[in-house]
Amino acid sequence: MLIDVILIPSSAGDNTQTGQISVVVDILRATSTIVTALANQAHRVIPVLEPEEAFELKQKLGATDCILGGERKGFKIAGFDLGNSPCEYSKEKVAGKTIVLTTTNGTKAALWAEGASMVIFGSFLNMAAICNYIVTCPHDVTIVCAGRQGDLSLEDTACAGMIVSLIGSNYDLTDNAKAALFTFEKAGQIGLTSFVGQTQHGRYLREIGMESDIALCTDLNSIPVVPRLKDGDITILNF
Amino acid sequence: MLIDVILIPSSAGDNTQTGQISVVVDILRATSTIVTALANQAHRVIPVLEPEEAFELKQKLGATDCILGGERKGFKIAGFDLGNSPCEYSKEKVAGKTIVLTTTNGTKAALWAEGASMVIFGSFLNMAAICNYIVTCPHDVTIVCAGRQGDLSLEDTACAGMIVSLIGSNYDLTDNAKAALFTFEKAGQIGLTSFVGQTQHGRYLREIGMESDIALCTDLNSIPVVPRLKDGDITILNF
């Protein structure tokens, strides 16, 4: 079996990954937020590409049950209920609700991965949970890093590398998977929170006053859920 | 000043790098071959995308002075004079000649980088020479890894990381540059030749009987030339 890492989705062409497990990773902050929302009993998360789609969907689903979440340039979108910080997705706000989510890179990566037989969402928060799940499946694994507008994101690369480090001994590794592993090894030496704080996106979040999200998104193994995308909805996978 | 690494040219969109130094890297084997050919007194190397262009150019330039070199799937192209192994580009064969070169990834990366103010070619062979040159220039640096058909090549990443390691203290590093640096640090622990031999392309060269090229292409600092692309020709830069 093979483990591969897509470091930059725009480099990967069309998705032809049927028959595989895809793990979508966007540490800062989409997958950390999805994991948090579902752990706080959101009914489901629906990823969409554009704010316009989100507004239309809310109208269709009804305002009572539906929350619009997401960001552009890190900030809450005008007319939306929530931004893209995990701290906004508390039980009080999200329990029982459908969250329609659009973010700059994360929801794109999710929708790109949609062709795989199984699409799950990884972050440092649910690292143990996703690895425990993956090792039960006799399939090739592709970790899809959201990256950052056509570039690699070091925090996503490190998360992918941590998955490779934890489960990789059962798999052949591509060059991409090895590069991710080397990045994780470095992150492990520096410490996750410090490492993520020094990435380009980490520094950007500090600049716009959202530094506290860095610690939130590196709280390793704090949430034992595996989000799964199926038929357009992200819900908790029971296995 | 900033140092960036393009790990996968297909992810990078159009090249808008005017005003920068671009360093093109394709360890296995295009840039190693270019460096070797120029050190063995080839008059110039002309990179072209397709074999058809190479045949046309040879007809135009005259068969006496012109050699066609390159590969597809690692093998010499039918009707060409030489393949893509540095060992073929001896003084006896190339001195005074124009080499028209087309390779799967390397010549694409070279032509992609062409918009920069200064385009040079890096490899492990001429590592010291290119670093000595770069530090004399007060410009941002972009290292363009050829990669491998839309994926990262670990040997190119490690070479980019070695450049970052040697000169990076004078620059701000992007996430990509840091990821390359971490890969080089790992390569340094393992040993360059072993490390390159374990990459996907290294394993492929072994499979097709070209294992000896791996040692040839990791002979660090053995050739003190800096190839430069200008007006379509690659020649030795005197500085």
CSV table of C-alpha atoms in Angstrom, one decimal:
chain,number,residue,atom,x,y,z
A,1,MET,CA,0.0,0.0,0.0
A,2,LEU,CA,1.1,3.5,-0.8
A,3,ILE,CA,0.9,6.8,1.2
A,4,ASP,CA,1.1,10.0,-0.8
A,5,VAL,CA,0.8,13.6,0.2
A,6,ILE,CA,-0.5,16.3,-2.1
A,7,LEU,CA,1.3,19.4,-0.9
A,8,ILE,CA,-0.3,21.9,-3.3
A,9,PRO,CA,-3.8,20.9,-4.7
A,10,SER,CA,-3.4,23.2,-7.7
A,11,SER,CA,-0.4,21.1,-8.8
A,12,ALA,CA,-2.3,17.9,-8.7
A,13,GLY,CA,-4.5,18.2,-11.8
A,14,ASP,CA,-7.9,16.5,-11.8
A,15,ASN,CA,-8.6,14.1,-8.9
A,16,THR,CA,-8.6,10.5,-10.0
A,17,GLN,CA,-8.3,9.0,-6.6
A,18,THR,CA,-11.2,6.6,-6.5
A,19,GLY,CA,-10.6,3.6,-4.3
A,20,GLN,CA,-8.5,5.5,-1.8
A,21,ILE,CA,-8.8,7.2,1.5
A,22,SER,CA,-8.3,10.9,1.2
A,23,VAL,CA,-7.4,12.9,4.3
A,24,VAL,CA,-8.0,16.6,3.9
A,25,VAL,CA,-5.8,18.8,6.1
A,26,ASP,CA,-6.1,22.6,6.6
A,27,ILE,CA,-4.6,23.2,10.1
A,28,LEU,CA,-5.1,27.0,10.0
A,29,ARG,CA,-8.0,26.7,10.2
A,30,ALA,CA,-10.7,24.9,8.2
A,31,THR,CA,-10.2,21.3,9.3
A,32,SER,CA,-9.5,22.3,12.9
A,33,THR,CA,-12.8,24.2,12.8
A,34,ILE,CA,-14.8,21.3,11.2
A,35,VAL,CA,-13.5,18.9,13.9
A,36,THR,CA,-14.4,21.3,16.7
A,37,ALA,CA,-17.9,22.1,15.3
A,38,LEU,CA,-18.8,18.4,15.0
A,39,ALA,CA,-17.4,17.6,18.4
A,40,ASN,CA,-19.7,20.4,19.7
A,41,GLN,CA,-22.7,18.5,18.2
A,42,ALA,CA,-23.2,20.4,14.9
A,43,HIS,CA,-25.5,18.3,12.9
A,44,ARG,CA,-23.4,18.6,9.8
A,45,VAL,CA,-21.0,20.9,7.9
A,46,ILE,CA,-21.6,21.6,4.2
A,47,PRO,CA,-18.5,22.9,2.4
A,48,VAL,CA,-19.1,25.3,-0.5
A,49,LEU,CA,-16.7,27.2,-2.7
A,50,GLU,CA,-18.2,30.7,-2.7
A,51,PRO,CA,-20.2,32.9,-0.3
A,52,GLU,CA,-23.0,33.3,-2.8
A,53,GLU,CA,-23.6,29.5,-2.7
A,54,ALA,CA,-23.6,29.7,1.1
A,55,PHE,CA,-26.3,32.5,1.1
A,56,GLU,CA,-28.5,30.5,-1.3
A,57,LEU,CA,-28.2,27.3,0.7
A,58,LYS,CA,-29.2,29.1,3.9
A,59,GLN,CA,-32.2,30.5,2.2
A,60,LYS,CA,-33.1,27.0,1.0
A,61,LEU,CA,-32.4,25.2,4.4
A,62,GLY,CA,-34.1,27.9,6.5
A,63,ALA,CA,-32.4,30.4,8.8
A,64,THR,CA,-33.3,28.7,12.0
A,65,ASP,CA,-31.2,25.5,11.5
A,66,CYS,CA,-28.4,27.0,9.4
A,67,ILE,CA,-25.3,28.9,10.3
A,68,LEU,CA,-23.0,30.5,7.7
A,69,GLY,CA,-19.3,30.2,8.6
A,70,GLY,CA,-16.0,30.9,6.9
A,71,GLU,CA,-13.4,33.5,6.0
A,72,ARG,CA,-11.7,35.5,3.3
A,73,LYS,CA,-8.2,36.8,4.1
A,74,GLY,CA,-8.7,35.3,7.6
A,75,PHE,CA,-11.7,37.5,8.4
A,76,LYS,CA,-15.4,36.7,8.8
A,77,ILE,CA,-17.3,37.2,5.5
A,78,ALA,CA,-19.9,40.1,5.5
A,79,GLY,CA,-23.3,38.8,6.3
A,80,PHE,CA,-22.0,35.5,7.8
A,81,ASP,CA,-22.7,34.3,11.3
A,82,LEU,CA,-19.3,33.0,12.2
A,83,GLY,CA,-15.7,33.3,11.0
A,84,ASN,CA,-13.1,30.5,10.7
A,85,SER,CA,-11.8,30.2,14.3
A,86,PRO,CA,-12.5,27.0,16.2
A,87,CYS,CA,-13.3,29.1,19.3
A,88,GLU,CA,-16.4,30.5,17.6
A,89,TYR,CA,-17.9,27.0,17.1
A,90,SER,CA,-19.1,26.4,20.7
A,91,LYS,CA,-21.8,23.9,21.7
A,92,GLU,CA,-24.1,26.9,22.5
A,93,LYS,CA,-23.8,28.2,18.9
A,94,VAL,CA,-23.6,25.1,16.8
A,95,ALA,CA,-25.3,22.1,18.5
A,96,GLY,CA,-28.0,20.7,16.2
A,97,LYS,CA,-27.2,23.2,13.4
A,98,THR,CA,-26.2,22.8,9.8
A,99,ILE,CA,-23.0,24.8,9.2
A,100,VAL,CA,-22.4,26.0,5.6
A,101,LEU,CA,-18.7,26.7,5.4
A,102,THR,CA,-16.5,28.4,2.8
A,103,THR,CA,-12.8,29.1,3.3
A,104,THR,CA,-10.0,30.3,1.0
A,105,ASN,CA,-8.2,27.0,0.8
A,106,GLY,CA,-9.7,24.3,3.0
A,107,THR,CA,-13.1,23.9,1.4
A,108,LYS,CA,-11.5,23.9,-2.1
A,109,ALA,CA,-9.3,21.0,-0.9
A,110,ALA,CA,-12.3,19.2,0.5
A,111,LEU,CA,-14.3,19.5,-2.7
A,112,TRP,CA,-11.2,18.5,-4.8
A,113,ALA,CA,-10.8,15.3,-2.7
A,114,GLU,CA,-14.5,14.4,-3.1
A,115,GLY,CA,-13.9,11.7,-5.7
A,116,ALA,CA,-12.1,9.3,-3.3
A,117,SER,CA,-14.1,6.4,-1.8
A,118,MET,CA,-13.6,7.8,1.7
A,119,VAL,CA,-12.9,11.4,2.4
A,120,ILE,CA,-12.0,12.3,6.1
A,121,PHE,CA,-10.7,15.4,7.7
A,122,GLY,CA,-7.5,15.6,9.7
A,123,SER,CA,-5.9,18.1,12.1
A,124,PHE,CA,-3.6,18.0,15.1
A,125,LEU,CA,-6.8,18.0,17.3
A,126,ASN,CA,-8.0,14.6,16.0
A,127,MET,CA,-4.7,13.1,15.0
A,128,ALA,CA,-5.0,9.9,17.1
A,129,ALA,CA,-8.6,9.4,16.0
A,130,ILE,CA,-7.9,9.6,12.2
A,131,CYS,CA,-4.8,7.4,12.5
A,132,ASN,CA,-6.7,4.8,14.5
A,133,TYR,CA,-9.3,4.8,11.7
A,134,ILE,CA,-6.9,4.7,8.8
A,135,VAL,CA,-5.0,1.7,10.1
A,136,THR,CA,-8.2,-0.3,10.0
A,137,CYS,CA,-8.6,0.2,6.2
A,138,PRO,CA,-6.6,-1.8,3.7
A,139,HIS,CA,-6.3,1.0,1.2
A,140,ASP,CA,-3.8,3.5,-0.3
A,141,VAL,CA,-3.9,6.8,1.5
A,142,THR,CA,-3.6,10.3,0.0
A,143,ILE,CA,-3.3,13.2,2.4
A,144,VAL,CA,-4.5,16.4,0.7
A,145,CYS,CA,-3.0,19.5,2.2
A,146,ALA,CA,-5.0,22.7,1.5
A,147,GLY,CA,-1.8,24.7,1.1
A,148,ARG,CA,-2.1,28.5,0.7
A,149,GLN,CA,-3.1,30.0,-2.6
A,150,GLY,CA,-1.0,27.7,-4.8
A,151,ASP,CA,1.9,27.3,-2.3
A,152,LEU,CA,2.7,24.8,0.3
A,153,SER,CA,1.7,25.5,3.9
A,154,LEU,CA,4.3,24.3,6.3
A,155,GLU,CA,1.7,23.6,9.1
A,156,ASP,CA,-0.4,21.4,6.7
A,157,THR,CA,2.8,19.7,5.6
A,158,ALA,CA,3.8,19.0,9.2
A,159,CYS,CA,0.4,17.5,10.0
A,160,ALA,CA,0.6,15.3,6.9
A,161,GLY,CA,4.1,14.3,8.0
A,162,MET,CA,2.8,13.4,11.5
A,163,ILE,CA,0.2,11.0,10.0
A,164,VAL,CA,3.0,9.5,7.9
A,165,SER,CA,5.2,9.2,11.0
A,166,LEU,CA,2.4,7.5,13.0
A,167,ILE,CA,1.2,5.0,10.4
A,168,GLY,CA,3.8,5.1,7.6
A,169,SER,CA,5.6,1.9,8.5
A,170,ASN,CA,2.7,0.0,6.9
A,171,TYR,CA,3.1,1.8,3.6
A,172,ASP,CA,5.4,2.7,0.7
A,173,LEU,CA,6.1,6.4,0.8
A,174,THR,CA,6.2,8.8,-2.2
A,175,ASP,CA,8.8,11.6,-2.3
A,176,ASN,CA,6.1,14.0,-1.2
A,177,ALA,CA,5.3,11.8,1.8
A,178,LYS,CA,8.9,11.7,2.8
A,179,ALA,CA,9.2,15.5,2.4
A,180,ALA,CA,6.2,15.9,4.7
A,181,LEU,CA,7.8,13.5,7.2
A,182,PHE,CA,11.0,15.5,7.3
A,183,THR,CA,9.0,18.6,8.0
A,184,PHE,CA,7.1,16.9,10.8
A,185,GLU,CA,10.4,15.7,12.4
A,186,LYS,CA,11.6,19.3,12.4
A,187,ALA,CA,8.3,20.5,13.9
A,188,GLY,CA,8.6,17.8,16.6
A,189,GLN,CA,12.0,19.2,17.6
A,190,ILE,CA,10.8,22.8,17.7
A,191,GLY,CA,7.4,22.0,19.3
A,192,LEU,CA,4.2,22.1,17.4
A,193,THR,CA,2.8,25.4,18.7
A,194,SER,CA,6.1,27.3,18.1
A,195,PHE,CA,6.6,25.7,14.8
A,196,VAL,CA,3.1,26.6,13.5
A,197,GLY,CA,3.5,30.1,14.9
A,198,GLN,CA,6.6,30.6,12.7
A,199,THR,CA,4.9,29.5,9.4
A,200,GLN,CA,3.7,32.1,6.9
A,201,HIS,CA,0.1,31.6,7.8
A,202,GLY,CA,0.9,31.5,11.6
A,203,ARG,CA,2.7,34.9,11.3
A,204,TYR,CA,-0.3,36.3,9.3
A,205,LEU,CA,-2.8,35.2,12.0
A,206,ARG,CA,-0.6,37.0,14.6
A,207,GLU,CA,-0.6,40.1,12.4
A,208,ILE,CA,-4.4,40.2,12.2
A,209,GLY,CA,-4.8,39.6,16.0
A,210,MET,CA,-5.8,35.9,15.8
A,211,GLU,CA,-2.7,34.5,17.5
A,212,SER,CA,-4.8,32.5,20.1
A,213,ASP,CA,-6.0,30.3,17.2
A,214,ILE,CA,-2.5,28.9,16.8
A,215,ALA,CA,-2.5,27.3,20.3
A,216,LEU,CA,-6.1,26.1,19.7
A,217,CYS,CA,-5.2,24.4,16.4
A,218,THR,CA,-2.2,22.7,17.8
A,219,ASP,CA,-3.9,21.1,20.9
A,220,LEU,CA,-2.9,17.6,19.9
A,221,ASN,CA,-5.4,14.7,20.3
A,222,SER,CA,-7.9,16.8,22.2
A,223,ILE,CA,-10.9,15.8,20.1
A,224,PRO,CA,-11.6,12.1,19.2
A,225,VAL,CA,-13.8,12.5,16.2
A,226,VAL,CA,-13.3,11.6,12.5
A,227,PRO,CA,-15.3,13.9,10.2
A,228,ARG,CA,-16.3,12.3,6.9
A,229,LEU,CA,-17.6,13.9,3.7
A,230,LYS,CA,-20.3,12.0,2.0
A,231,ASP,CA,-22.9,13.2,-0.5
A,232,GLY,CA,-21.9,16.8,0.2
A,233,ASP,CA,-22.3,16.6,4.0
A,234,ILE,CA,-19.5,16.4,6.6
A,235,THR,CA,-20.6,14.3,9.6
A,236,ILE,CA,-18.9,12.2,12.3
A,237,LEU,CA,-17.8,8.8,11.0
A,238,ASN,CA,-18.7,6.0,13.4
A,239,PHE,CA,-16.3,3.0,13.0
B,1,MET,CA,15.6,39.9,0.8
B,2,LEU,CA,13.5,36.8,0.3
B,3,ILE,CA,14.4,33.3,-0.7
B,4,ASP,CA,11.7,31.1,-2.1
B,5,VAL,CA,11.6,27.6,-3.6
B,6,ILE,CA,9.2,26.5,-6.3
B,7,LEU,CA,8.8,22.8,-5.5
B,8,ILE,CA,6.5,22.0,-8.4
B,9,PRO,CA,6.6,24.4,-11.4
B,10,SER,CA,3.0,23.3,-12.5
B,11,SER,CA,1.7,24.7,-9.2
B,12,ALA,CA,3.3,28.1,-9.8
B,13,GLY,CA,1.1,29.6,-12.5
B,14,ASP,CA,2.7,32.1,-14.9
B,15,ASN,CA,6.2,33.3,-14.1
B,16,THR,CA,6.2,36.9,-12.9
B,17,GLN,CA,9.7,36.8,-11.4
B,18,THR,CA,11.3,39.7,-13.1
B,19,GLY,CA,14.0,41.4,-11.0
B,20,GLN,CA,15.0,38.2,-9.3
B,21,ILE,CA,17.7,35.6,-9.6
B,22,SER,CA,16.2,32.2,-10.6
B,23,VAL,CA,18.1,29.1,-9.9
B,24,VAL,CA,16.9,26.1,-11.9
B,25,VAL,CA,17.5,22.7,-10.4
B,26,ASP,CA,17.0,19.3,-11.9
B,27,ILE,CA,19.5,17.0,-10.2
B,28,LEU,CA,18.5,13.8,-12.1
B,29,ARG,CA,19.7,14.8,-14.5
B,30,ALA,CA,19.3,17.9,-16.7
B,31,THR,CA,21.1,20.5,-14.7
B,32,SER,CA,23.9,18.1,-13.8
B,33,THR,CA,24.3,17.4,-17.5
B,34,ILE,CA,24.3,21.1,-18.5
B,35,VAL,CA,27.0,21.9,-15.8
B,36,THR,CA,29.1,18.9,-17.1
B,37,ALA,CA,28.7,19.8,-20.8
B,38,LEU,CA,29.7,23.4,-20.2
B,39,ALA,CA,32.7,22.4,-18.0
B,40,ASN,CA,33.8,20.2,-20.9
B,41,GLN,CA,33.8,23.2,-23.2
B,42,ALA,CA,30.5,22.9,-25.0
B,43,HIS,CA,30.0,26.2,-26.7
B,44,ARG,CA,26.4,26.6,-25.5
B,45,VAL,CA,23.3,24.6,-24.5
B,46,ILE,CA,20.0,25.5,-26.1
B,47,PRO,CA,17.0,24.2,-24.1
B,48,VAL,CA,13.9,23.3,-26.1
B,49,LEU,CA,10.6,21.7,-25.1
B,50,GLU,CA,10.1,19.1,-27.8
B,51,PRO,CA,12.2,16.8,-30.0
B,52,GLU,CA,10.7,18.2,-33.1
B,53,GLU,CA,12.1,21.7,-32.3
B,54,ALA,CA,15.5,20.1,-31.6
B,55,PHE,CA,15.6,18.4,-35.1
B,56,GLU,CA,14.6,21.7,-36.8
B,57,LEU,CA,17.2,23.6,-34.9
B,58,LYS,CA,19.9,21.1,-35.9
B,59,GLN,CA,19.0,21.5,-39.5
B,60,LYS,CA,19.2,25.2,-39.2
B,61,LEU,CA,22.5,25.3,-37.3
B,62,GLY,CA,24.2,22.6,-39.3
B,63,ALA,CA,25.0,19.0,-38.3
B,64,THR,CA,28.7,19.6,-37.8
B,65,ASP,CA,28.5,22.0,-34.9
B,66,CYS,CA,25.3,20.8,-33.3
B,67,ILE,CA,24.6,17.8,-31.0
B,68,LEU,CA,21.1,16.7,-30.0
B,69,GLY,CA,20.8,15.6,-26.4
B,70,GLY,CA,18.0,14.6,-24.1
B,71,GLU,CA,15.6,11.9,-22.9
B,72,ARG,CA,12.1,10.7,-22.6
B,73,LYS,CA,11.3,8.3,-19.8
B,74,GLY,CA,15.1,8.4,-19.0
B,75,PHE,CA,16.2,7.0,-22.4
B,76,LYS,CA,17.9,8.7,-25.3
B,77,ILE,CA,15.4,10.0,-27.9
B,78,ALA,CA,15.3,8.2,-31.3
B,79,GLY,CA,17.5,10.1,-33.8
B,80,PHE,CA,19.3,12.0,-31.0
B,81,ASP,CA,23.1,11.9,-30.5
B,82,LEU,CA,23.2,11.7,-26.7
B,83,GLY,CA,20.9,10.9,-23.8
B,84,ASN,CA,20.7,12.8,-20.5
B,85,SER,CA,23.6,11.3,-18.6
B,86,PRO,CA,26.4,13.6,-17.6
B,87,CYS,CA,28.9,10.8,-18.5
B,88,GLU,CA,28.0,11.1,-22.2
B,89,TYR,CA,29.0,14.8,-22.3
B,90,SER,CA,32.8,14.3,-22.5
B,91,LYS,CA,35.2,16.9,-23.8
B,92,GLU,CA,35.8,14.7,-26.9
B,93,LYS,CA,32.1,14.8,-27.8
B,94,VAL,CA,31.0,18.2,-26.8
B,95,ALA,CA,34.0,20.7,-26.9
B,96,GLY,CA,33.1,23.6,-29.2
B,97,LYS,CA,29.6,22.2,-30.0
B,98,THR,CA,26.1,23.6,-29.6
B,99,ILE,CA,24.0,21.2,-27.6
B,100,VAL,CA,20.2,21.3,-28.2
B,101,LEU,CA,18.7,19.7,-25.1
B,102,THR,CA,15.2,18.5,-24.4
B,103,THR,CA,14.3,16.6,-21.2
B,104,THR,CA,11.0,15.7,-19.5
B,105,ASN,CA,11.1,18.2,-16.6
B,106,GLY,CA,14.4,20.1,-16.6
B,107,THR,CA,14.1,22.1,-19.9
B,108,LYS,CA,10.5,22.9,-19.0
B,109,ALA,CA,11.6,24.4,-15.7
B,110,ALA,CA,14.4,26.4,-17.5
B,111,LEU,CA,12.0,27.9,-20.0
B,112,TRP,CA,9.5,28.6,-17.3
B,113,ALA,CA,12.2,30.6,-15.3
B,114,GLU,CA,13.2,32.6,-18.4
B,115,GLY,CA,11.4,35.8,-17.3
B,116,ALA,CA,13.7,36.4,-14.3
B,117,SER,CA,16.5,39.0,-14.7
B,118,MET,CA,19.1,36.3,-14.1
B,119,VAL,CA,18.5,32.6,-14.7
B,120,ILE,CA,21.3,30.2,-13.5
B,121,PHE,CA,21.5,26.5,-13.2
B,122,GLY,CA,22.3,24.7,-10.0
B,123,SER,CA,23.2,21.1,-9.0
B,124,PHE,CA,25.3,19.4,-6.4
B,125,LEU,CA,28.2,19.5,-8.8
B,126,ASN,CA,28.4,23.3,-8.9
B,127,MET,CA,26.9,24.0,-5.5
B,128,ALA,CA,29.8,26.2,-4.2
B,129,ALA,CA,30.1,28.1,-7.4
B,130,ILE,CA,26.4,29.1,-7.6
B,131,CYS,CA,26.3,30.0,-3.9
B,132,ASN,CA,29.4,32.1,-4.3
B,133,TYR,CA,27.7,33.9,-7.2
B,134,ILE,CA,24.3,34.4,-5.5
B,135,VAL,CA,25.8,36.1,-2.4
B,136,THR,CA,27.3,38.8,-4.6
B,137,CYS,CA,23.8,39.8,-5.8
B,138,PRO,CA,21.5,42.0,-3.8
B,139,HIS,CA,18.3,40.4,-5.1
B,140,ASP,CA,15.5,38.0,-4.1
B,141,VAL,CA,16.2,34.4,-5.0
B,142,THR,CA,13.8,31.9,-6.4
B,143,ILE,CA,15.0,28.3,-6.7
B,144,VAL,CA,12.9,26.5,-9.4
B,145,CYS,CA,12.9,22.7,-8.8
B,146,ALA,CA,12.0,20.8,-12.0
B,147,GLY,CA,10.1,18.2,-10.0
B,148,ARG,CA,8.7,15.2,-11.7
B,149,GLN,CA,5.6,15.4,-13.9
B,150,GLY,CA,3.6,17.6,-11.5
B,151,ASP,CA,5.1,16.2,-8.3
B,152,LEU,CA,7.9,17.2,-6.0
B,153,SER,CA,11.3,15.5,-6.6
B,154,LEU,CA,13.0,14.9,-3.3
B,155,GLU,CA,16.5,15.2,-4.8
B,156,ASP,CA,15.7,18.6,-6.3
B,157,THR,CA,14.1,19.7,-3.0
B,158,ALA,CA,17.3,18.6,-1.1
B,159,CYS,CA,19.5,20.6,-3.5
B,160,ALA,CA,17.3,23.7,-3.1
B,161,GLY,CA,17.5,23.1,0.7
B,162,MET,CA,21.3,23.0,0.5
B,163,ILE,CA,21.4,26.4,-1.2
B,164,VAL,CA,19.0,27.7,1.5
B,165,SER,CA,21.3,26.2,4.1
B,166,LEU,CA,24.4,27.7,2.7
B,167,ILE,CA,23.1,31.3,2.0
B,168,GLY,CA,19.8,31.5,3.7
B,169,SER,CA,21.0,33.4,6.8
B,170,ASN,CA,21.0,36.6,4.6
B,171,TYR,CA,17.3,36.1,3.6
B,172,ASP,CA,13.8,35.7,4.8
B,173,LEU,CA,12.6,32.2,4.1
B,174,THR,CA,9.2,31.2,2.7
B,175,ASP,CA,7.4,28.1,3.9
B,176,ASN,CA,8.6,26.3,0.8
B,177,ALA,CA,12.2,27.3,1.4
B,178,LYS,CA,11.9,26.0,5.0
B,179,ALA,CA,10.5,22.7,3.8
B,180,ALA,CA,13.4,22.3,1.3
B,181,LEU,CA,15.8,23.1,4.1
B,182,PHE,CA,14.3,20.4,6.3
B,183,THR,CA,14.7,17.9,3.4
B,184,PHE,CA,18.3,18.9,3.0
B,185,GLU,CA,19.0,18.4,6.7
B,186,LYS,CA,17.7,14.9,6.4
B,187,ALA,CA,19.7,14.3,3.2
B,188,GLY,CA,22.8,15.5,5.1
B,189,GLN,CA,22.2,12.9,7.9
B,190,ILE,CA,21.7,10.1,5.4
B,191,GLY,CA,24.5,11.1,3.0
B,192,LEU,CA,23.7,12.7,-0.4
B,193,THR,CA,24.3,9.7,-2.7
B,194,SER,CA,22.3,7.3,-0.5
B,195,PHE,CA,19.5,9.8,-0.1
B,196,VAL,CA,19.2,10.5,-3.8
B,197,GLY,CA,19.4,6.8,-4.5
B,198,GLN,CA,16.3,6.3,-2.3
B,199,THR,CA,14.1,8.9,-4.1
B,200,GLN,CA,11.5,7.9,-6.6
B,201,HIS,CA,13.6,9.1,-9.6
B,202,GLY,CA,16.8,7.5,-8.1
B,203,ARG,CA,15.0,4.2,-7.8
B,204,TYR,CA,13.7,4.5,-11.3
B,205,LEU,CA,17.2,5.1,-12.7
B,206,ARG,CA,18.4,2.0,-10.9
B,207,GLU,CA,15.5,0.0,-12.5
B,208,ILE,CA,16.5,1.1,-16.0
B,209,GLY,CA,20.2,0.4,-15.4
B,210,MET,CA,21.5,3.9,-15.0
B,211,GLU,CA,22.4,3.7,-11.3
B,212,SER,CA,25.9,5.1,-11.9
B,213,ASP,CA,24.4,8.4,-12.7
B,214,ILE,CA,23.3,8.8,-9.1
B,215,ALA,CA,26.9,8.9,-7.8
B,216,LEU,CA,27.9,11.2,-10.8
B,217,CYS,CA,25.1,13.7,-10.0
B,218,THR,CA,25.9,13.8,-6.3
B,219,ASP,CA,29.7,14.6,-6.7
B,220,LEU,CA,29.5,17.7,-4.6
B,221,ASN,CA,31.4,20.8,-5.7
B,222,SER,CA,33.3,18.9,-8.4
B,223,ILE,CA,32.6,21.5,-11.1
B,224,PRO,CA,33.2,25.3,-10.5
B,225,VAL,CA,30.9,26.7,-13.3
B,226,VAL,CA,27.8,28.8,-13.2
B,227,PRO,CA,25.6,28.2,-16.3
B,228,ARG,CA,23.4,31.1,-17.3
B,229,LEU,CA,20.4,31.3,-19.6
B,230,LYS,CA,20.3,34.4,-21.8
B,231,ASP,CA,18.5,35.0,-25.1
B,232,GLY,CA,17.8,31.3,-25.4
B,233,ASP,CA,21.4,30.1,-24.9
B,234,ILE,CA,23.0,28.6,-21.8
B,235,THR,CA,26.7,29.5,-21.4
B,236,ILE,CA,29.1,29.9,-18.6
B,237,LEU,CA,28.6,33.1,-16.6
B,238,ASN,CA,31.8,35.0,-15.8
B,239,PHE,CA,31.6,37.0,-12.6
